[in-house]
Coordinates of C-alpha atoms in Angstrom, one line a residue:
Chain A
M1 CA 12.6 8.8 27.6
N2 CA 13.2 6.0 24.8
T3 CA 13.2 3.1 27.0
Q4 CA 9.6 4.2 27.3
T5 CA 6.1 2.6 26.4
A6 CA 3.2 3.6 24.7
L7 CA 0.1 1.2 24.3
V8 CA -2.1 1.3 20.4
T9 CA -4.9 0.1 20.9
G10 CA -6.8 -1.0 17.1
A11 CA -3.2 -1.4 16.1
S12 CA -3.3 -4.3 13.5
E13 CA -4.7 -2.2 10.3
G14 CA -4.7 0.9 9.2
L15 CA -4.4 4.1 11.4
G16 CA -3.2 1.9 14.5
K17 CA -0.2 0.7 12.9
S18 CA 0.9 3.5 11.7
F19 CA 1.1 4.2 15.3
A20 CA 2.8 1.6 15.9
F21 CA 5.9 2.3 13.0
E22 CA 5.9 5.8 14.0
L23 CA 6.4 5.1 17.8
A24 CA 8.6 1.9 16.7
G25 CA 10.7 4.5 15.2
R26 CA 11.6 6.6 17.3
G27 CA 12.5 3.9 19.8
F28 CA 9.6 3.2 22.1
H29 CA 8.7 -0.4 23.3
L30 CA 5.1 -1.3 22.2
V31 CA 2.2 -2.6 24.1
L32 CA -0.5 -3.6 20.8
V33 CA -4.1 -4.6 21.5
A34 CA -6.3 -5.5 18.3
L35 CA -9.0 -8.0 17.0
P36 CA -7.6 -11.8 17.4
K37 CA -6.9 -13.0 13.5
T38 CA -5.6 -9.3 12.1
G39 CA -2.2 -10.3 11.5
L40 CA -1.2 -8.5 14.7
P41 CA 2.0 -11.0 15.9
E42 CA 3.0 -11.8 11.8
L43 CA 3.3 -7.2 12.9
A44 CA 5.1 -8.0 16.1
R45 CA 7.3 -9.9 14.8
Y46 CA 8.4 -7.3 12.0
I47 CA 9.0 -4.6 14.4
R48 CA 10.7 -6.0 16.7
I49 CA 13.5 -7.7 14.6
N50 CA 13.2 -4.4 12.3
F51 CA 13.1 -1.6 15.2
N52 CA 15.3 -3.9 17.8
V53 CA 12.1 -2.5 20.6
K54 CA 10.0 -5.2 22.2
V55 CA 6.0 -5.6 21.3
D56 CA 4.2 -7.2 24.0
I57 CA 0.3 -8.2 22.1
F58 CA -3.0 -8.6 23.3
E59 CA -5.5 -10.3 20.3
T60 CA -8.7 -8.8 22.3
D61 CA -12.4 -7.2 21.5
L62 CA -12.3 -4.2 23.5
T63 CA -16.1 -4.1 24.0
A64 CA -15.7 -7.5 25.8
S65 CA -16.5 -6.7 29.7
N66 CA -13.6 -7.2 31.2
S67 CA -10.6 -6.8 28.9
C68 CA -9.8 -2.8 29.3
T69 CA -8.7 -3.9 33.1
S70 CA -7.4 -7.3 32.1
I71 CA -4.8 -5.9 30.0
F72 CA -3.5 -3.3 32.7
K73 CA -3.5 -5.9 35.6
E74 CA -1.2 -8.9 33.1
L75 CA 0.6 -5.2 32.2
A76 CA 1.7 -4.6 35.7
N77 CA 2.2 -8.9 35.4
R78 CA 5.4 -8.6 33.4
S79 CA 5.8 -5.4 35.3
I80 CA 5.3 -3.1 32.4
Y81 CA 3.8 0.4 32.2
P82 CA 3.2 2.5 29.6
G83 CA 3.9 6.4 29.5
I84 CA 1.9 7.0 26.1
L85 CA -1.8 5.9 25.6
I86 CA -3.1 5.8 22.4
N87 CA -6.9 5.7 21.8
N88 CA -7.0 4.7 18.0
A89 CA -9.4 1.3 17.8
G90 CA -12.9 3.1 16.1
L91 CA -16.0 2.3 14.5
G92 CA -17.0 3.7 11.8
N93 CA -19.9 4.2 9.8
W94 CA -21.4 6.1 6.9
S95 CA -24.4 5.1 6.5
W96 CA -28.7 6.5 6.9
F97 CA -29.5 5.5 10.7
A98 CA -32.0 2.8 9.8
D99 CA -29.6 0.4 7.9
K100 CA -27.7 -0.7 10.2
S101 CA -28.2 -3.2 12.9
I102 CA -29.2 -2.5 17.0
S103 CA -26.4 -4.5 17.9
F104 CA -23.8 -2.2 15.5
Y105 CA -24.7 0.7 17.0
K106 CA -23.6 -1.2 20.7
T107 CA -20.6 -1.8 19.2
Q108 CA -19.9 1.3 18.0
I109 CA -20.6 3.1 20.8
D110 CA -18.8 0.6 23.6
L111 CA -15.7 0.7 21.4
N112 CA -15.1 4.2 20.3
I113 CA -16.3 5.7 23.8
T114 CA -16.8 3.0 26.8
S115 CA -13.0 1.4 25.9
T116 CA -11.3 5.0 25.4
V117 CA -12.6 6.2 28.9
L118 CA -11.6 3.2 30.6
L119 CA -8.6 2.9 29.1
S120 CA -8.0 6.2 29.7
R121 CA -8.5 5.9 33.8
L122 CA -6.7 2.4 34.1
F123 CA -4.2 4.4 32.6
L124 CA -4.0 7.7 34.7
E125 CA -4.5 5.3 38.0
Q126 CA -0.8 3.0 37.3
P127 CA 0.9 2.0 40.7
C128 CA 3.9 3.1 39.3
R129 CA 3.4 4.9 35.9
P130 CA 6.3 7.2 34.9
E131 CA 6.8 10.3 36.3
K132 CA 4.9 12.2 32.4
L133 CA 2.2 10.7 31.0
Y134 CA 1.3 11.6 27.7
L135 CA -2.8 10.2 26.2
L136 CA -3.9 11.2 22.8
N137 CA -7.1 10.5 22.0
V138 CA -8.2 10.0 18.4
G139 CA -11.6 12.4 17.2
S140 CA -12.4 13.4 14.1
L141 CA -12.6 15.9 12.2
G142 CA -16.8 14.6 11.8
G143 CA -17.0 15.1 15.4
Q144 CA -16.5 19.3 14.4
F145 CA -18.9 19.0 11.3
I146 CA -22.4 17.7 11.3
V147 CA -23.1 15.5 8.6
P148 CA -26.3 13.3 8.0
K149 CA -24.6 9.1 7.3
K150 CA -22.4 9.4 10.1
Q151 CA -25.1 10.4 12.9
V152 CA -23.7 7.7 16.0
Y153 CA -19.8 7.4 14.6
G154 CA -19.8 11.4 14.6
A155 CA -21.8 11.3 18.4
T156 CA -19.3 8.9 19.3
K157 CA -16.1 11.3 18.2
S158 CA -17.5 14.6 19.8
F159 CA -17.9 12.7 22.9
I160 CA -14.2 11.8 22.7
S161 CA -14.0 15.4 22.1
Y162 CA -16.1 16.7 25.1
F163 CA -13.8 13.9 26.9
T164 CA -10.1 14.6 26.2
R165 CA -10.7 18.9 26.0
S166 CA -11.8 18.6 29.8
L167 CA -9.3 15.8 31.1
Q168 CA -7.5 18.7 29.7
L169 CA -8.4 21.1 32.4
E170 CA -8.4 18.8 35.0
L171 CA -4.7 17.7 34.6
A172 CA -3.3 20.7 34.3
G173 CA 0.0 21.0 35.6
S174 CA -0.3 17.1 36.8
G175 CA 2.1 15.9 34.3
V176 CA 0.0 14.6 31.7
Q177 CA 0.2 15.4 28.7
V178 CA -3.5 15.2 26.8
S179 CA -3.9 15.6 23.8
L180 CA -6.7 15.0 21.3
L181 CA -6.8 13.4 17.5
S182 CA -9.2 15.7 14.8
P183 CA -7.8 14.3 11.8
G184 CA -9.7 14.5 8.4
G185 CA -10.2 11.3 6.1
I186 CA -7.9 8.5 5.5
H187 CA -6.4 6.6 3.8
T188 CA -6.7 3.4 6.1
K189 CA -9.5 0.2 5.7
P190 CA -8.9 -1.0 2.1
E191 CA -13.0 -0.7 2.1
L192 CA -11.9 3.5 1.9
L193 CA -9.6 3.0 -0.1
V194 CA -12.1 2.0 -3.4
M195 CA -14.6 5.0 -1.7
N196 CA -11.7 7.7 -1.7
H197 CA -11.0 6.9 -5.0
S198 CA -14.2 8.1 -6.5
L199 CA -13.7 11.3 -4.9
K200 CA -12.3 14.7 -6.3
G201 CA -10.6 18.6 -6.1
I202 CA -10.5 19.3 -2.4
S203 CA -12.0 15.9 -1.0
A204 CA -9.4 14.2 -2.8
A205 CA -6.8 16.4 -1.9
S206 CA -8.2 16.4 2.0
I207 CA -7.5 13.1 2.7
L208 CA -3.6 12.1 3.7
E209 CA -2.1 8.8 3.6
P210 CA -2.0 7.0 7.8
D211 CA 2.3 7.7 8.0
Q212 CA 1.9 11.3 7.8
V213 CA -1.1 11.6 9.8
A214 CA 1.2 9.1 12.9
R215 CA 3.6 11.8 12.8
E216 CA 2.1 14.8 12.8
A217 CA -0.1 13.4 15.8
I218 CA 2.2 11.8 18.0
D219 CA 4.6 14.9 16.6
G220 CA 1.7 16.8 18.0
L221 CA 1.5 14.9 21.0
F222 CA 5.3 15.4 22.2
K223 CA 5.0 19.3 21.2
G224 CA 2.1 19.5 24.0
K225 CA -0.5 20.4 21.1
R226 CA -3.8 20.5 22.8
E227 CA -5.7 19.7 19.6
I228 CA -4.0 18.1 16.7
V229 CA -5.4 18.8 12.8
P230 CA -3.2 16.7 10.3
G231 CA -3.2 18.2 6.8
V232 CA -2.7 22.1 6.0
L233 CA -6.4 21.3 3.8
N234 CA -7.9 20.0 6.9
R235 CA -6.4 23.1 8.8
L236 CA -7.7 25.5 6.4
M237 CA -10.9 23.9 6.7
V238 CA -11.1 24.0 10.5
F239 CA -9.9 28.1 9.8
L240 CA -13.0 28.7 7.7
D241 CA -15.3 26.8 10.1
H242 CA -14.4 29.3 12.8
I243 CA -14.4 32.6 11.0
L244 CA -17.5 31.4 8.4
P245 CA -20.9 32.8 9.7
A246 CA -23.5 29.6 11.2
M247 CA -25.9 31.1 8.7
V248 CA -23.7 30.2 5.6
K249 CA -22.1 26.9 7.0
T250 CA -25.8 26.0 7.3
L251 CA -26.4 26.7 3.4
I252 CA -23.7 25.0 2.8
I253 CA -24.3 21.4 5.0
R254 CA -27.7 22.2 3.3
K255 CA -26.7 21.6 -0.6
K256 CA -24.3 19.4 0.3
L257 CA -27.7 16.9 2.3
R258 CA -29.4 17.7 -1.2
V259 CA -26.3 16.0 -3.4
I260 CA -26.2 12.9 -0.8
L261 CA -30.0 12.5 -1.1
K262 CA -30.6 12.8 -5.3
Q263 CA -27.0 9.6 -5.0
S264 CA -29.6 7.4 -2.1
N265 CA -32.4 7.9 -4.2
P266 CA -32.1 8.6 -7.7
Chain B
M1 CA 5.4 -30.9 -18.2
T2 CA 3.0 -32.1 -20.8
T3 CA 3.1 -30.4 -24.1
E4 CA -0.2 -29.0 -26.5
Q5 CA -1.2 -27.2 -23.3
H6 CA -3.3 -24.4 -23.7
V7 CA -2.2 -20.9 -22.2
F8 CA -4.0 -18.2 -21.8
V9 CA -2.1 -15.1 -21.4
S10 CA -3.3 -11.3 -20.8
G11 CA -0.4 -8.8 -21.1
A12 CA 1.3 -10.4 -23.7
S13 CA 3.1 -7.5 -24.9
G14 CA 4.3 -5.9 -21.5
F15 CA 7.8 -6.8 -20.5
I16 CA 7.4 -10.3 -17.9
G17 CA 4.1 -11.9 -20.5
R18 CA 6.4 -11.2 -23.9
S19 CA 8.4 -13.3 -22.5
L20 CA 6.7 -15.6 -20.7
C21 CA 4.6 -16.1 -23.6
L22 CA 8.1 -17.4 -25.5
E23 CA 9.2 -19.4 -22.6
L24 CA 5.6 -21.0 -23.2
A25 CA 5.7 -21.1 -26.8
R26 CA 9.1 -22.8 -26.7
R27 CA 8.4 -25.1 -24.3
G28 CA 5.4 -26.4 -26.5
H29 CA 2.9 -25.0 -25.1
I30 CA -0.4 -23.2 -27.5
V31 CA -0.1 -19.7 -25.9
H32 CA -3.5 -17.8 -26.3
A33 CA -2.2 -13.9 -26.4
L34 CA -4.1 -11.6 -25.2
C35 CA -3.8 -8.3 -26.6
R36 CA -5.1 -4.9 -27.0
N37 CA -3.0 -3.9 -30.3
I38 CA -2.4 -6.9 -32.5
T39 CA 0.0 -5.3 -34.2
H40 CA 1.7 -4.0 -31.3
P41 CA 6.5 -4.5 -32.3
F42 CA 7.1 -5.7 -28.5
L43 CA 4.1 -9.0 -29.1
P44 CA 6.8 -12.3 -29.3
Q45 CA 6.1 -14.0 -32.7
H46 CA 6.7 -18.0 -32.4
N47 CA 5.4 -20.4 -34.1
N48 CA 3.3 -21.6 -31.0
I49 CA 1.9 -17.9 -30.4
R50 CA -1.1 -17.2 -31.0
F51 CA -2.5 -13.4 -30.9
F52 CA -6.5 -12.4 -29.8
R53 CA -7.1 -9.3 -29.9
G54 CA -9.4 -8.1 -26.4
D55 CA -8.9 -6.3 -23.7
I56 CA -9.0 -7.3 -19.6
L57 CA -11.5 -4.5 -19.9
E58 CA -13.9 -6.0 -22.3
K59 CA -14.9 -9.4 -20.7
E60 CA -16.4 -10.5 -23.8
T61 CA -13.3 -10.5 -24.6
L62 CA -11.7 -12.6 -22.3
S63 CA -13.6 -15.9 -23.0
A64 CA -13.5 -15.5 -26.9
A65 CA -9.2 -16.2 -25.7
M66 CA -9.5 -18.3 -22.4
E67 CA -11.2 -21.2 -24.7
G68 CA -9.8 -24.8 -24.5
C69 CA -7.0 -23.4 -22.3
V70 CA -6.1 -24.6 -19.2
Q71 CA -4.4 -23.0 -17.8
V72 CA -3.8 -18.3 -16.7
Y73 CA -1.0 -16.4 -16.5
H74 CA -2.7 -13.5 -15.4
T75 CA 0.5 -10.4 -16.6
A76 CA -1.8 -7.3 -18.2
A77 CA -1.8 -4.3 -15.0
L78 CA -1.1 -0.7 -15.5
A79 CA 2.2 -0.3 -13.9
K80 CA 3.5 3.9 -15.3
M81 CA 4.0 6.1 -13.3
W82 CA 1.4 8.5 -14.4
C83 CA -2.2 7.9 -16.2
K84 CA -4.5 11.1 -17.4
N85 CA -7.6 9.5 -15.6
T86 CA -6.0 8.2 -12.3
D87 CA -9.6 5.8 -12.9
D88 CA -7.9 4.1 -15.4
F89 CA -5.9 2.2 -12.2
Y90 CA -8.1 1.6 -11.1
Q91 CA -10.1 -0.4 -13.9
V92 CA -7.5 -2.0 -15.5
N93 CA -5.9 -3.6 -12.3
V94 CA -8.6 -4.3 -10.1
T95 CA -11.5 -4.7 -12.0
G96 CA -9.8 -6.4 -15.0
T97 CA -8.5 -9.1 -12.5
R98 CA -12.4 -9.6 -11.5
H99 CA -12.6 -10.0 -15.6
V100 CA -10.1 -12.5 -16.0
L101 CA -11.3 -14.6 -12.8
E102 CA -14.4 -14.5 -13.9
A103 CA -13.5 -16.0 -17.4
A104 CA -11.7 -17.8 -15.4
V105 CA -14.9 -19.7 -14.0
R106 CA -16.5 -20.1 -16.8
Q107 CA -14.1 -21.9 -18.6
N108 CA -13.5 -24.1 -16.7
I109 CA -9.2 -22.7 -15.9
H110 CA -7.4 -25.4 -14.0
R111 CA -5.5 -22.5 -12.8
I112 CA -4.2 -19.3 -12.6
V113 CA -1.3 -17.8 -11.9
Y114 CA -1.8 -13.4 -11.0
T115 CA 1.0 -11.6 -11.4
S116 CA 1.1 -9.3 -8.8
T117 CA 4.3 -7.4 -7.8
C118 CA 6.6 -6.2 -4.5
G119 CA 4.8 -2.9 -4.8
V120 CA 2.8 -4.7 -2.2
W121 CA 4.8 -3.9 0.2
G122 CA 6.9 -0.5 -0.9
P123 CA 9.4 0.7 1.4
T124 CA 11.6 -1.8 3.6
V125 CA 13.9 -1.3 7.2
K126 CA 16.0 -2.8 8.3
Y127 CA 16.2 -5.9 6.8
P128 CA 14.3 -7.6 3.5
M129 CA 10.6 -8.1 4.1
S130 CA 9.1 -11.7 3.4
E131 CA 5.4 -12.5 1.9
D132 CA 4.4 -12.4 5.8
D133 CA 6.1 -9.3 6.5
P134 CA 3.0 -6.0 7.1
R135 CA 3.4 -3.4 5.0
I136 CA 4.9 -0.3 6.6
G137 CA 3.9 2.9 5.0
G138 CA 0.2 4.3 3.1
F139 CA 0.0 3.8 -0.5
P140 CA 0.5 7.1 -2.2
I141 CA 1.4 4.8 -5.3
H142 CA -1.6 4.3 -7.0
Y143 CA -0.1 1.5 -9.0
E144 CA 0.2 0.0 -5.4
R145 CA -2.8 0.9 -4.0
T146 CA -5.0 -0.6 -7.1
K147 CA -2.8 -4.2 -7.3
Y148 CA -3.0 -4.6 -3.9
L149 CA -6.4 -4.1 -3.7
A150 CA -6.5 -6.6 -7.0
E151 CA -4.2 -9.2 -4.4
L152 CA -7.1 -8.9 -1.8
E153 CA -9.8 -9.1 -5.0
V154 CA -8.2 -12.4 -6.0
R155 CA -7.6 -13.6 -2.5
K156 CA -12.0 -13.3 -2.4
W157 CA -12.1 -15.7 -4.8
V158 CA -9.9 -18.2 -3.9
Q159 CA -11.6 -18.4 -0.7
S160 CA -15.2 -19.3 -3.2
G161 CA -12.6 -22.2 -4.4
L162 CA -10.3 -21.0 -7.4
D163 CA -6.9 -22.0 -7.8
V164 CA -5.1 -18.8 -8.1
V165 CA -0.9 -18.5 -7.2
I166 CA 0.1 -15.0 -6.3
V167 CA 3.6 -14.5 -7.3
N168 CA 5.2 -10.5 -6.7
P169 CA 8.7 -9.7 -8.7
S170 CA 10.0 -6.9 -7.2
R171 CA 12.5 -4.2 -10.1
V172 CA 12.0 -6.4 -13.0
Y173 CA 15.2 -6.0 -15.7
G174 CA 16.3 -7.6 -18.1
E175 CA 16.2 -8.2 -22.2
G176 CA 13.0 -6.8 -22.7
P177 CA 12.0 -3.8 -25.1
V178 CA 12.6 -0.6 -23.8
T179 CA 9.2 0.8 -22.1
D180 CA 7.2 3.2 -19.9
S181 CA 6.9 0.6 -16.9
N182 CA 10.0 -0.5 -17.3
T183 CA 12.6 2.0 -15.2
V184 CA 15.5 0.2 -15.6
S185 CA 15.5 -0.4 -18.9
K186 CA 15.4 3.2 -19.4
M187 CA 18.0 3.7 -17.0
V188 CA 20.3 1.7 -18.2
S189 CA 19.1 2.7 -22.0
G190 CA 19.6 6.4 -21.2
Y191 CA 23.4 5.7 -18.9
L192 CA 24.6 4.0 -22.1
K193 CA 24.1 6.8 -24.7
G194 CA 25.2 9.4 -22.3
R195 CA 21.4 11.1 -20.9
W196 CA 21.8 9.4 -17.9
R197 CA 23.0 11.8 -15.3
V198 CA 21.4 11.3 -12.1
I199 CA 22.2 9.5 -9.2
P200 CA 19.0 10.2 -6.7
G201 CA 20.9 11.1 -3.1
T202 CA 23.6 9.8 -1.4
G203 CA 23.3 6.5 -3.9
E204 CA 22.8 4.6 -0.7
N205 CA 19.3 3.4 -0.9
V206 CA 18.9 0.2 -1.7
A207 CA 16.1 -1.7 -4.2
N208 CA 15.6 -5.8 -5.5
Y209 CA 16.2 -6.2 -9.1
A210 CA 15.1 -9.8 -9.9
F211 CA 16.5 -10.5 -13.5
L212 CA 13.3 -11.3 -16.0
D213 CA 14.6 -15.1 -17.4
D214 CA 14.1 -16.1 -13.4
V215 CA 11.1 -13.9 -13.0
V216 CA 9.8 -16.0 -16.1
Q217 CA 10.7 -19.8 -14.8
G218 CA 9.1 -18.2 -11.0
H219 CA 5.8 -17.6 -12.9
L220 CA 6.6 -21.7 -14.1
K221 CA 7.1 -22.7 -11.1
A222 CA 4.6 -21.8 -9.5
M223 CA 1.9 -23.1 -12.3
L224 CA 3.9 -25.9 -10.9
H225 CA 3.9 -26.1 -7.4
G226 CA 2.5 -23.3 -6.0
E227 CA -0.2 -23.2 -3.4
A228 CA -3.3 -22.2 -3.9
G229 CA -4.0 -18.3 -1.9
E230 CA -0.3 -18.1 -1.9
R231 CA 1.8 -15.3 -2.0
Y232 CA 5.7 -16.0 -3.6
I233 CA 8.5 -13.0 -4.1
L234 CA 9.9 -13.5 -7.5
G235 CA 13.5 -11.7 -6.5
G236 CA 17.0 -11.0 -6.6
E237 CA 20.1 -8.6 -5.1
D238 CA 19.5 -6.2 -3.0
I239 CA 21.4 -3.6 -4.9
S240 CA 22.1 0.5 -4.1
F241 CA 22.1 3.0 -6.8
N242 CA 26.0 3.7 -6.5
Q243 CA 26.5 -0.1 -6.6
F244 CA 24.2 -0.1 -9.7
F245 CA 25.4 2.6 -11.3
G246 CA 29.3 1.2 -10.6
A247 CA 28.4 -2.1 -12.5
L248 CA 26.3 -0.8 -15.3
A249 CA 30.0 1.1 -15.6
R250 CA 32.5 -1.8 -15.4
L251 CA 30.0 -4.1 -18.0
S252 CA 29.2 -1.3 -20.4
G253 CA 33.0 0.3 -20.5
H254 CA 31.8 3.6 -20.7
K255 CA 32.5 5.9 -17.6
R256 CA 30.2 8.5 -17.3
R257 CA 30.5 11.5 -14.4
L258 CA 27.0 10.8 -12.5
F259 CA 26.1 13.7 -10.2
H260 CA 24.4 13.1 -7.2
V261 CA 21.4 15.1 -6.7
P262 CA 19.8 15.2 -3.1
V263 CA 16.2 14.2 -2.3
P264 CA 14.8 17.6 -1.6
V265 CA 15.5 19.6 -5.2
I266 CA 14.4 16.4 -6.7
K267 CA 11.3 16.4 -4.9
A268 CA 10.6 20.3 -5.0
Y269 CA 11.3 19.7 -8.9
S270 CA 9.1 16.5 -8.6
R271 CA 5.7 18.4 -7.0
F272 CA 6.4 21.3 -10.2
E273 CA 6.4 18.1 -12.4
K274 CA 2.6 17.7 -10.5
L275 CA 1.5 20.5 -11.3
K276 CA 2.6 20.5 -14.8
S277 CA 0.9 17.7 -15.4
A278 CA -2.5 18.5 -13.5
L279 CA -2.5 22.3 -15.8
T280 CA -1.7 20.6 -19.0
G281 CA -2.0 16.6 -19.1
L282 CA 1.3 16.4 -20.0
P283 CA 2.6 12.6 -19.0
P284 CA 5.1 14.2 -15.8
H285 CA 8.9 13.1 -15.7
F286 CA 8.6 12.6 -12.3
L287 CA 6.1 12.9 -9.2
P288 CA 6.7 13.4 -5.4
E289 CA 5.7 10.3 -4.0
F290 CA 7.9 8.6 -5.9
A291 CA 10.6 11.1 -4.7
D292 CA 9.6 10.2 -1.5
R293 CA 10.6 6.8 -2.3
L294 CA 13.8 7.6 -2.7
N295 CA 14.7 7.9 1.2
A296 CA 13.5 4.3 1.4
D297 CA 14.7 1.1 1.0
Q298 CA 13.4 -2.0 -0.8
K299 CA 14.7 -4.9 -0.5
Y300 CA 12.9 -8.4 -0.5
S301 CA 13.1 -11.6 0.5
S302 CA 12.9 -14.7 -2.1
T303 CA 13.8 -17.3 0.0
K304 CA 10.1 -18.2 0.5
A305 CA 10.0 -18.9 -3.8
I306 CA 13.8 -20.8 -3.9
T307 CA 12.2 -22.8 -0.7
R308 CA 9.1 -24.1 -1.8
L309 CA 9.8 -23.7 -6.2
G310 CA 12.9 -24.0 -6.6
Y311 CA 13.4 -20.1 -7.7
Q312 CA 16.9 -19.8 -8.7
I313 CA 18.5 -16.1 -8.4
T314 CA 20.8 -15.5 -11.6
P315 CA 23.4 -12.8 -10.1
F316 CA 22.8 -9.4 -10.8
A317 CA 26.2 -8.8 -12.5
E318 CA 25.5 -11.6 -14.8
G319 CA 21.7 -10.8 -15.4
L320 CA 23.2 -7.2 -15.9
K321 CA 25.4 -7.7 -18.4
R322 CA 22.9 -9.5 -20.8
T323 CA 20.5 -6.3 -19.9
I324 CA 23.2 -4.4 -21.8
E325 CA 24.3 -6.6 -24.0
H326 CA 20.2 -6.7 -25.2
I327 CA 20.0 -3.2 -25.5
Q328 CA 23.3 -2.3 -27.6
N329 CA 22.1 -4.5 -30.1
H330 CA 18.2 -3.5 -30.5

């Protein structure tokens, strides 16, 4: 099992990079995908030397029309058949619907939804696939709690959630383990490090470091968990969400919305 | 090097800044030393050092202190383990750095050396890290996170044409005052007084120790030979806790019985300390994010600085001997 290969998208930064380290630390060979000029060759070199595993890289834009297909074609050429796929690449936003451009939403949907669907399909239909396959899709707790300023991002993650759960039903007993990762806030990109910095109390405490999220996610995937919610506080929030009556939740969200509106229109 | 140049240094009472001021002054430069308190006991005394009361968070004080200077060394930072107001780390390390760069532009400074840290890489795996290597984990330590963000700020300014060279010292030790931010001095001085009695975990974990004099010379060499926007690790030897305390016993002549304390015990204690600080506002002795670090190595390679800058490393035994003597005499 330890000679298996894991494919990770969005691997140059943040959670994707943590997945790469976590899997390399467990002895898996890697296929890393990220945009060009994001430091992927340096990352690959570092992992090869320090973890003694094979690392193949694809510097490509997953929203380009043929990129998903060509990745798997090229992998087959190299006789690499990944047994693990981590659909991690994603584009977030925290802005009013009118504030982002048409092309931004197109890219966001292409990356978060289309590339995940295509890569999952290509992964499952590999001609010489390993007997046991592991597929991890990165959703978001935001896919469960509906909040303003995350309209398209949240909706793409709801898609991932439905897609993943439905696949779980289809693929039950087929030797394919499909898991959904639903993380809350993570300290990843520099902008987020700055933004998260201003949070206080529970919001600040619930934000996790990417290495912890990656560790819990891979543990959960191999244990066969259907949904992985990293962090005790986040699990508590999901639990509260299940037991609180809808009316109370609506009240909380309305109150929160009022605060957000006040912040943006002082 | 031309003499009588006016050079600005921030963080003049700090562990590195203090020695840097003295070395610049000895070389004949007129040093404009920025300090929040000009009666601070750790300030270096020399005829060529002029003190300017100021703060990197008070913009106007920076321009005044930089007036007439051609070079800037920005060593000031909040390097403590803990601060009552967490936001201070961001303010001092990121906003403060931006202020220094802004002032440098206004004062037509030719070149700036910015003191970062190997903490921007943090823990290492098998081989020593070098400048192009990626960071492995997240940024649970405020100091490291804000120093990383400050580096991003610096690179933004370099792209718009400012001449800034970044240096990244590792764990600095040497002949300087025993301060809160300098853990090695605290360990050595505690050991000599018989108050330091623990070795964390097995003691096999390795860290990189940079001798203060080397780091100061590295700053000067970076100013002279560094390339704008490049980073240079200024480190020393990779040494384990066991080797560290072994050398300390041998060189000081004081053999003390040290106790290995398992990291989980330290972690449990650090959780208690964190809670204590959260409830009382008193500074903690240790924090969980630092306890986690005791499980990891922190090895760094200074090869780039050695080949490109002519950086030199003092052997650890010699550096430690001088550090012990300094602490015994002060």
